[in-house]
PDB file of C-alpha atoms in Angstrom:
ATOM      1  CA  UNK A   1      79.926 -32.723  83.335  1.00 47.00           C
ATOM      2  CA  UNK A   2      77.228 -34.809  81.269  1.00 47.00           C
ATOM      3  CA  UNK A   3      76.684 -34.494  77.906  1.00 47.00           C
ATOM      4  CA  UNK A   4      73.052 -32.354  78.273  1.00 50.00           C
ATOM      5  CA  UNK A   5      76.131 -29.922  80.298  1.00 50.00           C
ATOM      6  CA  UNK A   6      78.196 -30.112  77.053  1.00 52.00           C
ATOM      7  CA  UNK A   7      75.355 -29.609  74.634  1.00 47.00           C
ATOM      8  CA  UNK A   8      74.616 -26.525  76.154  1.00 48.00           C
ATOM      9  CA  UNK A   9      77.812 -24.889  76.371  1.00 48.00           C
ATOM     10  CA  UNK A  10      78.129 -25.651  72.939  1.00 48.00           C
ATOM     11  CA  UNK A  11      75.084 -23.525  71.725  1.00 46.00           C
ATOM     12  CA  UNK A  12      76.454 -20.669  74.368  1.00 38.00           C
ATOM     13  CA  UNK A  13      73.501 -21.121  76.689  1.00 43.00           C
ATOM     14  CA  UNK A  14      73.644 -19.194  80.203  1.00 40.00           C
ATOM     15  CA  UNK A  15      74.706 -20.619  82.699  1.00 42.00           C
ATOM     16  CA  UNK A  16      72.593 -23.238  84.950  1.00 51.00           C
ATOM     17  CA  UNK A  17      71.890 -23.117  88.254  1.00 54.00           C
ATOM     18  CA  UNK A  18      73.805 -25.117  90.427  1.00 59.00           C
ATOM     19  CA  UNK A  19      72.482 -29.087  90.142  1.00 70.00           C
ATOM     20  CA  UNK A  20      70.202 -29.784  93.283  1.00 82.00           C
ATOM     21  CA  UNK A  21      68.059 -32.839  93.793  1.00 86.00           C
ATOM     22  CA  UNK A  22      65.128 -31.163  91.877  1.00 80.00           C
ATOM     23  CA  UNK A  23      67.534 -31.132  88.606  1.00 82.00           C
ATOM     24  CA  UNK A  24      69.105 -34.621  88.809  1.00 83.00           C
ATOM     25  CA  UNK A  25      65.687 -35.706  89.144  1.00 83.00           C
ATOM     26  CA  UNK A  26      64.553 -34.009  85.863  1.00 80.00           C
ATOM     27  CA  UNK A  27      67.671 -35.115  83.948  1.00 82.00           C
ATOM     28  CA  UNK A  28      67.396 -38.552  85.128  1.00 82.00           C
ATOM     29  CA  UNK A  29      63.636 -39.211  84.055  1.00 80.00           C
ATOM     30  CA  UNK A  30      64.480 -37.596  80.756  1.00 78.00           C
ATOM     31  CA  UNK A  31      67.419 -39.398  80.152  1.00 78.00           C
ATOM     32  CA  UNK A  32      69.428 -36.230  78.887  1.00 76.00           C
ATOM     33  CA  UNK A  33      72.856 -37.608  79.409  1.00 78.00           C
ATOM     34  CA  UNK A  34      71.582 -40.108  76.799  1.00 77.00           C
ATOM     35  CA  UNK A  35      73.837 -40.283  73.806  1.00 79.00           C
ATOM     36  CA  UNK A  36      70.832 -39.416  71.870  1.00 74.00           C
ATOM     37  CA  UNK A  37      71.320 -35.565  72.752  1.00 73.00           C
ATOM     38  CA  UNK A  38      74.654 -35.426  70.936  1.00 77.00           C
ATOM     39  CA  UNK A  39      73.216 -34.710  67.699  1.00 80.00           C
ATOM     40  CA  UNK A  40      71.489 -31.272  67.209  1.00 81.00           C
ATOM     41  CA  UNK A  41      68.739 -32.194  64.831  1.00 80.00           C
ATOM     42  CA  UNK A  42      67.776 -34.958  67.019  1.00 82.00           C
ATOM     43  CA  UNK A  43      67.786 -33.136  70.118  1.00 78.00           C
ATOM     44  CA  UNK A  44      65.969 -30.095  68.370  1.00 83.00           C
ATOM     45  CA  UNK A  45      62.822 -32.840  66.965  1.00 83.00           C
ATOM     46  CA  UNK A  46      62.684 -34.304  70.288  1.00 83.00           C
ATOM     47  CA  UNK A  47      62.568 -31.122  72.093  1.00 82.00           C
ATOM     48  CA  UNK A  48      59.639 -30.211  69.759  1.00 85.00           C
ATOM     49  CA  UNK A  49      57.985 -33.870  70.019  1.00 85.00           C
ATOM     50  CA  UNK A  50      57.394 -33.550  73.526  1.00 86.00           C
ATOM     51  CA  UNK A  51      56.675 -30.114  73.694  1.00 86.00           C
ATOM     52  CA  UNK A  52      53.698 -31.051  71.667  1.00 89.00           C
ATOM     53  CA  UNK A  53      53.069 -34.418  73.083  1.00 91.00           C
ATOM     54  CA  UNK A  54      53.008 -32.289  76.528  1.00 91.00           C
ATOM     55  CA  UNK A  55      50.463 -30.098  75.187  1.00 90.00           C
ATOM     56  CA  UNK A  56      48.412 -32.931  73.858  1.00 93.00           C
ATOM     57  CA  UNK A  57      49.055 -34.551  77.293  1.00 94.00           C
ATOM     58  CA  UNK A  58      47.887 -31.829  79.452  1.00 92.00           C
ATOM     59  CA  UNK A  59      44.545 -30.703  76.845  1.00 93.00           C
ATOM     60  CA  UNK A  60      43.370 -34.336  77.227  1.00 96.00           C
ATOM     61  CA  UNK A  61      44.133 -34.634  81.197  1.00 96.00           C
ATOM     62  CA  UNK A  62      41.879 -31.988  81.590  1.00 94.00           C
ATOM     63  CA  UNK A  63      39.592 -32.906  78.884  1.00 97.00           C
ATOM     64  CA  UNK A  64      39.031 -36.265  80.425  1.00 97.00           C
ATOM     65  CA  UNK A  65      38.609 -34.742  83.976  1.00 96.00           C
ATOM     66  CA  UNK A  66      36.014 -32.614  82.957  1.00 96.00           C
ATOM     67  CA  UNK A  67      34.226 -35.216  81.348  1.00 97.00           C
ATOM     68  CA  UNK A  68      34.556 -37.449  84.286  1.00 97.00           C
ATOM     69  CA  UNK A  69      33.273 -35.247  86.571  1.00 94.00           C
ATOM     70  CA  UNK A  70      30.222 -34.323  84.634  1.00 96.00           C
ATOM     71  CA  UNK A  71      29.329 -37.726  83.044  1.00 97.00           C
ATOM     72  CA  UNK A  72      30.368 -39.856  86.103  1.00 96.00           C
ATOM     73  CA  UNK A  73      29.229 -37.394  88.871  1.00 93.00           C
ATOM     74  CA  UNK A  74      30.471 -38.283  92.595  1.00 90.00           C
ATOM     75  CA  UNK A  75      31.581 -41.718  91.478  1.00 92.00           C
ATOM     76  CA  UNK A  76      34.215 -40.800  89.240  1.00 94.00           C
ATOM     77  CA  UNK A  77      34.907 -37.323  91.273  1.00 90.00           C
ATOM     78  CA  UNK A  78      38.014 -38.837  92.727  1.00 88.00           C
ATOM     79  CA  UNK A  79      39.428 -40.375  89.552  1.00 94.00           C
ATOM     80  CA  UNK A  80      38.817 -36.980  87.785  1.00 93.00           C
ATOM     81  CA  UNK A  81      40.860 -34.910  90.262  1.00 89.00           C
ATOM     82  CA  UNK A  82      43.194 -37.340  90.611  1.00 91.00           C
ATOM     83  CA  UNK A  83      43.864 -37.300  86.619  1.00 94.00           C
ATOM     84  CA  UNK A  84      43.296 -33.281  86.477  1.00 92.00           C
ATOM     85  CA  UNK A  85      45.714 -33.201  89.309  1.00 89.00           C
ATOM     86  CA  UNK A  86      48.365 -35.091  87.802  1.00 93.00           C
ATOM     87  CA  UNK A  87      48.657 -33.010  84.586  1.00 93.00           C
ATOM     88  CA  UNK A  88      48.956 -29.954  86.836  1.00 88.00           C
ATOM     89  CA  UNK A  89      52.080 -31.657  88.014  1.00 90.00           C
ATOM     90  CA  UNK A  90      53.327 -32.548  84.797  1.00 91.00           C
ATOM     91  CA  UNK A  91      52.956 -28.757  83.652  1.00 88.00           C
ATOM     92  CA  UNK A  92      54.465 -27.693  86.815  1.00 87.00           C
ATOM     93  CA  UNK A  93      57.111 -29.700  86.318  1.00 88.00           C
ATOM     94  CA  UNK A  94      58.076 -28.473  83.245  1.00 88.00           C
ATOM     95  CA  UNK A  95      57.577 -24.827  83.885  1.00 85.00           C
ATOM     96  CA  UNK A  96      59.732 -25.463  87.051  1.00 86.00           C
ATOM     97  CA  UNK A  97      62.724 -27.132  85.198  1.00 86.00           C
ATOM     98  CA  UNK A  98      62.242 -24.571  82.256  1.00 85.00           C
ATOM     99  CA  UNK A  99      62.861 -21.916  85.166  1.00 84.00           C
ATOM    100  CA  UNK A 100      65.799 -22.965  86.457  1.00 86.00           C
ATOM    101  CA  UNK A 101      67.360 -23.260  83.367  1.00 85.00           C
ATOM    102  CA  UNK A 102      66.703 -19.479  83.047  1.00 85.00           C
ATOM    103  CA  UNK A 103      64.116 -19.564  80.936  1.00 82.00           C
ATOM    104  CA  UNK A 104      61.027 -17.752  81.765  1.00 77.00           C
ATOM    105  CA  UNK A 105      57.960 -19.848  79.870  1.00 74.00           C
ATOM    106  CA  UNK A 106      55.649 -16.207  80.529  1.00 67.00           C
ATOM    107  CA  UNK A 107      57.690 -13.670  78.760  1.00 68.00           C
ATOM    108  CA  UNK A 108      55.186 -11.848  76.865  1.00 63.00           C
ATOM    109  CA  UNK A 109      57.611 -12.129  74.026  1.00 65.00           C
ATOM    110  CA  UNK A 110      56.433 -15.572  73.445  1.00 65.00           C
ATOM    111  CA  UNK A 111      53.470 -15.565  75.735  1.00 63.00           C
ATOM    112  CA  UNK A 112      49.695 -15.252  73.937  1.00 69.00           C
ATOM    113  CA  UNK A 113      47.257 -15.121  76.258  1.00 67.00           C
ATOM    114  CA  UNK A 114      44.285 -15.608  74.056  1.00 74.00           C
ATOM    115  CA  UNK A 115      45.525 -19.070  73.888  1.00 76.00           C
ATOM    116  CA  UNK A 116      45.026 -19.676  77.101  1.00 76.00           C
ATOM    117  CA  UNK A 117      41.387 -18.744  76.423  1.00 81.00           C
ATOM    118  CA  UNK A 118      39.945 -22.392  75.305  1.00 87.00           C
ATOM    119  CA  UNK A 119      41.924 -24.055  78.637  1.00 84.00           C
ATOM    120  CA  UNK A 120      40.433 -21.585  80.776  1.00 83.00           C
ATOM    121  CA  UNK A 121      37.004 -22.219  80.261  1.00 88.00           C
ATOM    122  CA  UNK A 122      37.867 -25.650  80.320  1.00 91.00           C
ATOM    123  CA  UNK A 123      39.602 -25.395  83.737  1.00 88.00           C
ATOM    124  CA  UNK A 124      36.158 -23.330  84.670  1.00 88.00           C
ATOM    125  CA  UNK A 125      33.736 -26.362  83.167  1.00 93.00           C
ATOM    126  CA  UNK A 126      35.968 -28.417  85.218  1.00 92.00           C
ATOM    127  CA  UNK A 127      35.894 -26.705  88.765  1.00 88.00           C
ATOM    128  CA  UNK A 128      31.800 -26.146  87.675  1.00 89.00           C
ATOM    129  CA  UNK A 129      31.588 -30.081  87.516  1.00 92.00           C
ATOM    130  CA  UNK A 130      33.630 -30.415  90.464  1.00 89.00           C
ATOM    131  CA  UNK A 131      30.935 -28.003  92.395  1.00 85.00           C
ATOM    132  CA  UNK A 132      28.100 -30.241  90.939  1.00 87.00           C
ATOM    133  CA  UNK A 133      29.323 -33.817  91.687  1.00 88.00           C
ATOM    134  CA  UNK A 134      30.516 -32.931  95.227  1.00 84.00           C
ATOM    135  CA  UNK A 135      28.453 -34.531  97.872  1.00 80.00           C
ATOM    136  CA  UNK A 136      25.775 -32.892  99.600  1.00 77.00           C
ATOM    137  CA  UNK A 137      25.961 -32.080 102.971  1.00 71.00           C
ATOM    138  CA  UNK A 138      28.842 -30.315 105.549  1.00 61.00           C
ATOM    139  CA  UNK A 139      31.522 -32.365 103.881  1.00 65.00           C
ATOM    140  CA  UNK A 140      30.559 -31.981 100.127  1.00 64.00           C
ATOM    141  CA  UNK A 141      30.040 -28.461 100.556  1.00 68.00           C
ATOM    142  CA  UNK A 142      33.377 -27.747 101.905  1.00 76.00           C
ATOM    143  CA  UNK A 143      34.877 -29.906  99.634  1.00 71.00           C
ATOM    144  CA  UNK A 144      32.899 -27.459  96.842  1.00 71.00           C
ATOM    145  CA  UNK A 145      33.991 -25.038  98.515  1.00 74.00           C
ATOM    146  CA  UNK A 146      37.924 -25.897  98.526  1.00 78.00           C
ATOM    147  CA  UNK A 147      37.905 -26.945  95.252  1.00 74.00           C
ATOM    148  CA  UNK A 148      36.228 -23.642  93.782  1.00 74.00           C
ATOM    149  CA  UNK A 149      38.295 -21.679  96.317  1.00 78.00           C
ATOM    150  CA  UNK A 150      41.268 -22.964  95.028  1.00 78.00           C
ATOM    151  CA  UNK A 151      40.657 -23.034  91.330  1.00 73.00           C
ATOM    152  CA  UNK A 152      40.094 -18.999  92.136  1.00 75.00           C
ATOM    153  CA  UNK A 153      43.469 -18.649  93.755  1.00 80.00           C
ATOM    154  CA  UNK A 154      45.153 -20.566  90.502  1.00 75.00           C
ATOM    155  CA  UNK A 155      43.596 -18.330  88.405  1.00 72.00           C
ATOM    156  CA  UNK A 156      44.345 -14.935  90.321  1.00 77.00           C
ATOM    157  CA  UNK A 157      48.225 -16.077  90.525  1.00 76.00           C
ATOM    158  CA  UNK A 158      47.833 -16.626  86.697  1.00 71.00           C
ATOM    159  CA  UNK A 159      46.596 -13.458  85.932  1.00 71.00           C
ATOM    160  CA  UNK A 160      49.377 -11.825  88.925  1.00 76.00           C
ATOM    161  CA  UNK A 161      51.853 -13.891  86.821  1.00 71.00           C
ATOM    162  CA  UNK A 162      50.999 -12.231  83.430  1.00 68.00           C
ATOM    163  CA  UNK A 163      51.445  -9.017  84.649  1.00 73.00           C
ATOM    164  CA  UNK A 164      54.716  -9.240  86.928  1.00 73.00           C
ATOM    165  CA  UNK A 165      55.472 -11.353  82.962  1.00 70.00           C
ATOM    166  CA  UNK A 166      54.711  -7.450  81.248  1.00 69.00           C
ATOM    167  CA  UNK A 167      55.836  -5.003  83.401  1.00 73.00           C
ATOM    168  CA  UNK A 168      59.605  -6.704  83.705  1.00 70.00           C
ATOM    169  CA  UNK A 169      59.670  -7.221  80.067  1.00 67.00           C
ATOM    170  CA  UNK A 170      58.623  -3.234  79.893  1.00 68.00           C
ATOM    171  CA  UNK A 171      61.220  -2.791  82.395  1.00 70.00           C
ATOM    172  CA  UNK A 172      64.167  -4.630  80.390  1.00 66.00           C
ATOM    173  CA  UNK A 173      62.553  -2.496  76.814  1.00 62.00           C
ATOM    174  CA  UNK A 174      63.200   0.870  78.285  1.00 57.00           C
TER     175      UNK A 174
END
């Protein structure tokens, strides 16, 4: 057992999910069985640190895509969805690892959507750049067409998301 293991049973967390590769990868990149975790305060500022350096981190990802996209055109097109496509993966990641710890990062408990207004319409700006800087041509237009097809689906399993998020959290109120 490492000492992220002993942390939580200390605070009387639920119990994890078995360790696959998926969370020795996670604890390994950030460090937990670092000695560092041992003290609450310090492990409570850090969590919060880079939950808001996250934040930060994904806003200017996509920020800086966007801006790529639309100032450079088709010359920086793959530099922008390479840089909008790694955030993604960061947020993914920690959603993911959040999840398997049990905790669900869309309970409407905690979950504002109106937040999510400001990154929407900057994912939008984003897929509309990504629309104008494609190529032209059979190619560019299917590459338009991908991207704008996708950024839909991402958006409808968002919204599916939200509500599966409301009606089990009706569900557990009853």
């Amino acid at each position: 057992m490492n000492q992220h293991d002993e942390a939580l049973e200390q605070d009387h967390e639920p119990p994890r999910e078995q360790d696959g590769p998926f969370m020795r990868l996670a604890e390994g990149i950030g460090d937990l069985a670092s000695p560092f975790y041992r003290e609450e305060r310090q492990r409570d500022v850090w969590n919060e640190a880079s939950a808001v350096g996250l934040q930060v981190a994904l806003w200017l990802g996509t920020a800086a895509a966007t801006a790529m996209v639309w100032i450079g055109g088709r010359t920086a097109l793959p530099y922008a969805l390479t840089t909008f496509t790694v955030t993604g993966i960061a947020s993914w990641f920690a959603l993911a690892y959040a999840t398997r710890l049990g905790v669900r990062a869309d309970d409407p408990r905690w979950f504002q959507a109106r937040r999510l207004v400001p990154y929407a319409v900057l994912v939008l700006a984003f897929l509309a750049g990504v629309v104008h800087a494609a190529p032209t041509g059979a190619v560019g237009s299917g590459f338009a067409v991908g991207a704008t097809g996708g950024g839909a689906v991402a958006v409808v399993c968002a919204v599916i998301g939200t509500v599966r998020a409301r009606r089990r959290s009706m569900r557990t109120t009853d």
